[in-house]
Amino acid sequence: MKNAFKSGFAFAVTTRIYVICVVLGILFAVSNFHLLRVAGDYLDSHQNDVEMHLVEAELARFSADVASDQALVSHRDESVRGFYAKHVSKEFLQGRIIPKLWRELAIPVGVVIGGFDRIDAAIVDGQIVSNGEVRDAVRENYDLIARARVEYTHHKARRATGFTIDSDPLDPVHPLYVSDIRLYDGGPAAVTAQAIVPDGDVLVPPGSPKILLTVKPLSAAIIERVKSTMGFDQFEISPLGAVARPTTHSIVLPGSTDSRPLVVAWTSRPDSQTMWEGVAPVMATTFALVVIGLAFLARNSARSAHELAVREAESRSLASRDPLTGLANRLKFDQVLEKLVEGDAKQRWAVACIDLDRFKAVNDTYGHHAGDEVLCRVADIISRMVSDKGLVARMGGDEFIAVFTEDIDRERLHALCDTIIDLISREIPFESGSVRIGASIGIAWRPETGGTAKEVIRAADTALYRAKGGGRGRVCFADELEDRRKSGHLPPNRGRAA
């Protein structure tokens, strides 16, 4: 039972240490995972912002390129002469405008809008078409036409009989043109509106300027080029609600109130994924090292705690046990009796005082070392016989005491004590020889002989005196003394025999 207590206490302490180390390891992993997840979310958010700006910049660059191409038509003296004429001639369009706009610049749609929103010329796919075929395009992009007129008002410079433009129409800060990416014919296109102005000495007549509205679709090749340049896995520009494949990022191009918005959607490799791929091996290695360190610390701490717990348990055990025989000492025995006394007042239990006969001769003849061996063998005999029926303690020297709480029938208890005396009286070997000793036992019951522990022990001790005085090697019960005292047959108590 002593070893079980030590093992249980040490196991509890060791288990706590291992649990603490496991919890620390889990907290380390969870905290690092949380930090990396937060960092990954921040990287992805920053990546989304950067990519949005890059996409917007790429679309703006494309619009600027289209405006630069359009300026090759709208910013020319001959365009001012041809378009500001009283009637725009078919020969002018076919000879000067269509070759430039359609064949050289690959701009399929060009519309010239004059005062009172009058359509003066309409070109689609290199052909002069009726105004009705381009009226929807003009209506859906009328806001660009109006803004182009405002820009012309801000840029124009008066001359003697008209107006000219002193600044660069393509100035990136204050351009003459206005442009946007809008829906045209079911797909995205760069729509540009710019006043037709001279690049030389020709002047624009007073009044409303002529506006050149051009439409250049973003072809599949252009979309693929943007996708490749940006390093996207997927990139498309589609009408709102018509994105064909799931994407991770998108921006909406609102267009005008008369046109359907466009959605620019793309999918790219998350920066957080790159971060995880780079950090995961390092994190795993670090976690492994931490686990190994914690395991080493836990093992050493557990070993130290185990040793400390064992020493503490041994110290507690030694405080209540006889150091020579391992039996309970007098302090432990008194504590057990006090608990019995404080318990059920009707509970019956017995105390047996055991004293060895002729033990002094062992010490005198063979020395104290032999006497200690004999005491240990006697303690083992008594302990085995009492077993789970009660508790045995050594009171000091050659005196033992036992309390019986189970199976204390008088005849059985008498037989048990006779057996103890018989076993002790047999030859007891020790390291350098063997001896024969004996034992006497006095027994008292509670509550018959007293209500307190001291009263019961005193009665048992008195019975022991009578057993030794009556010839040794005997069992004497305290109630027998009482019966004999009452009958007048009790001899005088002359003290315990040696």
CSV table of N, CA and C in Angstrom, one decimal, residues 350-355 357 400-402 404 410-411 413-421 439-445 449 456-485 489-493 495-496:
chain,number,residue,atom,x,y,z
A,350,ALA,N,-10.6,-4.5,19.5
A,350,ALA,CA,-9.8,-5.0,20.5
A,350,ALA,C,-8.3,-4.6,20.3
A,351,VAL,N,-7.6,-4.3,21.4
A,351,VAL,CA,-6.2,-4.0,21.3
A,351,VAL,C,-5.4,-5.1,22.0
A,352,ALA,N,-4.3,-5.5,21.3
A,352,ALA,CA,-3.5,-6.6,21.8
A,352,ALA,C,-2.1,-6.0,22.0
A,353,CYS,N,-1.6,-6.1,23.3
A,353,CYS,CA,-0.2,-5.7,23.6
A,353,CYS,C,0.7,-6.9,23.5
A,354,ILE,N,1.7,-6.9,22.7
A,354,ILE,CA,2.6,-8.1,22.5
A,354,ILE,C,4.0,-7.7,23.0
A,355,ASP,N,4.5,-8.6,23.9
A,355,ASP,CA,5.9,-8.3,24.4
A,355,ASP,C,6.7,-9.6,24.2
A,357,ASP,N,9.5,-12.4,24.9
A,357,ASP,CA,10.2,-13.0,26.1
A,357,ASP,C,11.6,-13.4,25.7
A,400,PHE,N,5.3,-4.6,20.9
A,400,PHE,CA,4.4,-4.4,19.7
A,400,PHE,C,3.0,-4.3,20.2
A,401,ILE,N,2.2,-3.7,19.4
A,401,ILE,CA,0.7,-3.5,19.7
A,401,ILE,C,-0.1,-3.7,18.5
A,402,ALA,N,-1.3,-4.2,18.6
A,402,ALA,CA,-2.1,-4.4,17.4
A,402,ALA,C,-3.6,-4.0,17.8
A,404,PHE,N,-7.5,-4.8,16.5
A,404,PHE,CA,-8.3,-5.7,15.6
A,404,PHE,C,-9.6,-5.1,15.4
A,410,ARG,N,-14.1,-13.8,20.1
A,410,ARG,CA,-13.1,-14.1,21.2
A,410,ARG,C,-12.3,-15.4,20.9
A,411,GLU,N,-13.0,-16.4,20.5
A,411,GLU,CA,-12.3,-17.7,20.2
A,411,GLU,C,-11.3,-17.5,19.1
A,413,LEU,N,-9.9,-14.8,18.0
A,413,LEU,CA,-8.9,-13.9,18.4
A,413,LEU,C,-7.9,-14.6,19.3
A,414,HIS,N,-8.4,-15.4,20.1
A,414,HIS,CA,-7.5,-16.2,21.0
A,414,HIS,C,-6.7,-17.2,20.2
A,415,ALA,N,-7.3,-17.8,19.2
A,415,ALA,CA,-6.6,-18.8,18.4
A,415,ALA,C,-5.5,-18.1,17.6
A,416,LEU,N,-5.8,-16.9,17.1
A,416,LEU,CA,-4.9,-16.1,16.3
A,416,LEU,C,-3.7,-15.7,17.1
A,417,CYS,N,-3.9,-15.2,18.3
A,417,CYS,CA,-2.8,-14.8,19.2
A,417,CYS,C,-2.0,-16.0,19.6
A,418,ASP,N,-2.6,-17.2,19.8
A,418,ASP,CA,-1.9,-18.4,20.2
A,418,ASP,C,-0.9,-18.8,19.0
A,419,THR,N,-1.4,-18.6,17.8
A,419,THR,CA,-0.6,-18.9,16.6
A,419,THR,C,0.6,-18.0,16.5
A,420,ILE,N,0.3,-16.7,16.8
A,420,ILE,CA,1.4,-15.7,16.8
A,420,ILE,C,2.5,-16.1,17.8
A,421,ILE,N,2.1,-16.5,19.0
A,421,ILE,CA,3.0,-16.9,20.1
A,421,ILE,C,3.8,-18.1,19.6
A,439,ALA,N,6.8,-15.0,23.3
A,439,ALA,CA,6.0,-13.8,23.4
A,439,ALA,C,4.8,-14.0,24.3
A,440,SER,N,4.4,-12.9,24.9
A,440,SER,CA,3.2,-12.9,25.7
A,440,SER,C,2.2,-11.8,25.2
A,441,ILE,N,0.9,-12.0,25.3
A,441,ILE,CA,0.0,-11.1,24.7
A,441,ILE,C,-1.1,-10.8,25.7
A,442,GLY,N,-1.5,-9.5,25.8
A,442,GLY,CA,-2.6,-9.1,26.6
A,442,GLY,C,-3.6,-8.4,25.7
A,443,ILE,N,-4.9,-8.7,25.9
A,443,ILE,CA,-5.9,-8.3,25.0
A,443,ILE,C,-7.0,-7.6,25.8
A,444,ALA,N,-7.5,-6.4,25.3
A,444,ALA,CA,-8.6,-5.7,25.9
A,444,ALA,C,-9.6,-5.2,24.8
A,445,TRP,N,-10.9,-5.2,25.2
A,445,TRP,CA,-11.9,-4.8,24.2
A,445,TRP,C,-12.5,-3.4,24.6
A,449,THR,N,-13.8,-2.4,28.3
A,449,THR,CA,-12.7,-2.1,29.2
A,449,THR,C,-12.4,-0.6,29.3
A,456,VAL,N,-8.3,1.6,27.0
A,456,VAL,CA,-8.3,0.3,26.4
A,456,VAL,C,-6.8,-0.2,26.4
A,457,ILE,N,-5.9,0.7,26.0
A,457,ILE,CA,-4.5,0.3,25.9
A,457,ILE,C,-4.0,-0.1,27.4
A,458,ARG,N,-4.4,0.7,28.4
A,458,ARG,CA,-4.0,0.4,29.7
A,458,ARG,C,-4.5,-0.9,30.2
A,459,ALA,N,-5.8,-1.2,29.8
A,459,ALA,CA,-6.3,-2.5,30.2
A,459,ALA,C,-5.6,-3.7,29.5
A,460,ALA,N,-5.3,-3.5,28.2
A,460,ALA,CA,-4.5,-4.5,27.5
A,460,ALA,C,-3.1,-4.7,28.0
A,461,ASP,N,-2.5,-3.6,28.5
A,461,ASP,CA,-1.2,-3.6,29.0
A,461,ASP,C,-1.2,-4.4,30.4
A,462,THR,N,-2.3,-4.1,31.1
A,462,THR,CA,-2.4,-4.8,32.4
A,462,THR,C,-2.6,-6.3,32.2
A,463,ALA,N,-3.4,-6.7,31.1
A,463,ALA,CA,-3.5,-8.1,30.8
A,463,ALA,C,-2.2,-8.7,30.4
A,464,LEU,N,-1.4,-7.9,29.7
A,464,LEU,CA,0.0,-8.4,29.3
A,464,LEU,C,0.8,-8.7,30.5
A,465,TYR,N,0.8,-7.8,31.5
A,465,TYR,CA,1.5,-8.1,32.7
A,465,TYR,C,1.1,-9.4,33.4
A,466,ARG,N,-0.2,-9.7,33.4
A,466,ARG,CA,-0.6,-10.9,34.0
A,466,ARG,C,-0.2,-12.1,33.2
A,467,ALA,N,-0.2,-11.9,31.8
A,467,ALA,CA,0.2,-13.1,31.0
A,467,ALA,C,1.7,-13.4,31.3
A,468,LYS,N,2.5,-12.4,31.4
A,468,LYS,CA,3.9,-12.6,31.7
A,468,LYS,C,4.2,-13.1,33.1
A,469,GLY,N,3.3,-12.6,34.0
A,469,GLY,CA,3.5,-13.0,35.4
A,469,GLY,C,3.0,-14.4,35.6
A,470,GLY,N,2.1,-14.9,34.7
A,470,GLY,CA,1.5,-16.2,34.8
A,470,GLY,C,2.3,-17.3,34.2
A,471,GLY,N,3.5,-16.9,33.7
A,471,GLY,CA,4.3,-18.0,33.1
A,471,GLY,C,4.8,-17.7,31.7
A,472,ARG,N,4.5,-16.6,31.1
A,472,ARG,CA,4.9,-16.2,29.8
A,472,ARG,C,4.4,-17.1,28.7
A,473,GLY,N,4.5,-16.7,27.5
A,473,GLY,CA,4.0,-17.5,26.4
A,473,GLY,C,2.5,-17.8,26.4
A,474,ARG,N,1.8,-16.8,26.9
A,474,ARG,CA,0.4,-17.0,27.1
A,474,ARG,C,-0.4,-15.8,26.6
A,475,VAL,N,-1.7,-16.0,26.4
A,475,VAL,CA,-2.6,-14.9,26.0
A,475,VAL,C,-3.5,-14.7,27.2
A,476,CYS,N,-3.7,-13.4,27.6
A,476,CYS,CA,-4.5,-13.1,28.7
A,476,CYS,C,-5.5,-12.0,28.3
A,477,PHE,N,-6.8,-12.1,28.6
A,477,PHE,CA,-7.8,-11.2,28.3
A,477,PHE,C,-8.1,-10.3,29.5
A,478,ALA,N,-8.3,-9.0,29.3
A,478,ALA,CA,-8.5,-8.1,30.4
A,478,ALA,C,-9.8,-8.4,31.1
A,479,ASP,N,-10.8,-8.9,30.4
A,479,ASP,CA,-12.1,-9.2,31.1
A,479,ASP,C,-11.9,-10.4,32.0
A,480,GLU,N,-10.9,-11.3,31.7
A,480,GLU,CA,-10.7,-12.4,32.6
A,480,GLU,C,-10.2,-11.9,34.0
A,481,LEU,N,-9.3,-10.9,33.9
A,481,LEU,CA,-8.8,-10.3,35.1
A,481,LEU,C,-10.0,-9.7,36.0
A,482,GLU,N,-10.9,-9.1,35.3
A,482,GLU,CA,-12.0,-8.5,36.0
A,482,GLU,C,-12.9,-9.6,36.7
A,483,ASP,N,-13.1,-10.7,35.9
A,483,ASP,CA,-13.9,-11.8,36.5
A,483,ASP,C,-13.1,-12.4,37.7
A,484,ARG,N,-11.8,-12.6,37.5
A,484,ARG,CA,-11.1,-13.2,38.6
A,484,ARG,C,-11.0,-12.2,39.8
A,485,ARG,N,-10.9,-10.9,39.5
A,485,ARG,CA,-10.8,-9.9,40.7
A,485,ARG,C,-12.1,-10.0,41.5
A,489,HIS,N,-9.8,-14.4,43.2
A,489,HIS,CA,-8.7,-15.3,42.8
A,489,HIS,C,-7.6,-14.6,42.0
A,490,LEU,N,-7.6,-13.3,41.9
A,490,LEU,CA,-6.6,-12.6,41.2
A,490,LEU,C,-5.4,-12.4,42.0
A,491,PRO,N,-4.2,-13.0,41.6
A,491,PRO,CA,-3.0,-12.8,42.4
A,491,PRO,C,-2.5,-11.3,42.3
A,492,PRO,N,-1.8,-10.9,43.3
A,492,PRO,CA,-1.3,-9.5,43.2
A,492,PRO,C,-0.4,-9.2,42.0
A,493,ASN,N,-0.5,-8.0,41.5
A,493,ASN,CA,0.2,-7.5,40.3
A,493,ASN,C,1.6,-7.1,40.8
A,495,GLY,N,4.2,-6.6,38.7
A,495,GLY,CA,4.9,-6.0,37.5
A,495,GLY,C,5.2,-7.0,36.5
A,496,ARG,N,5.6,-6.4,35.3
A,496,ARG,CA,5.9,-7.2,34.1
A,496,ARG,C,7.2,-8.0,34.3
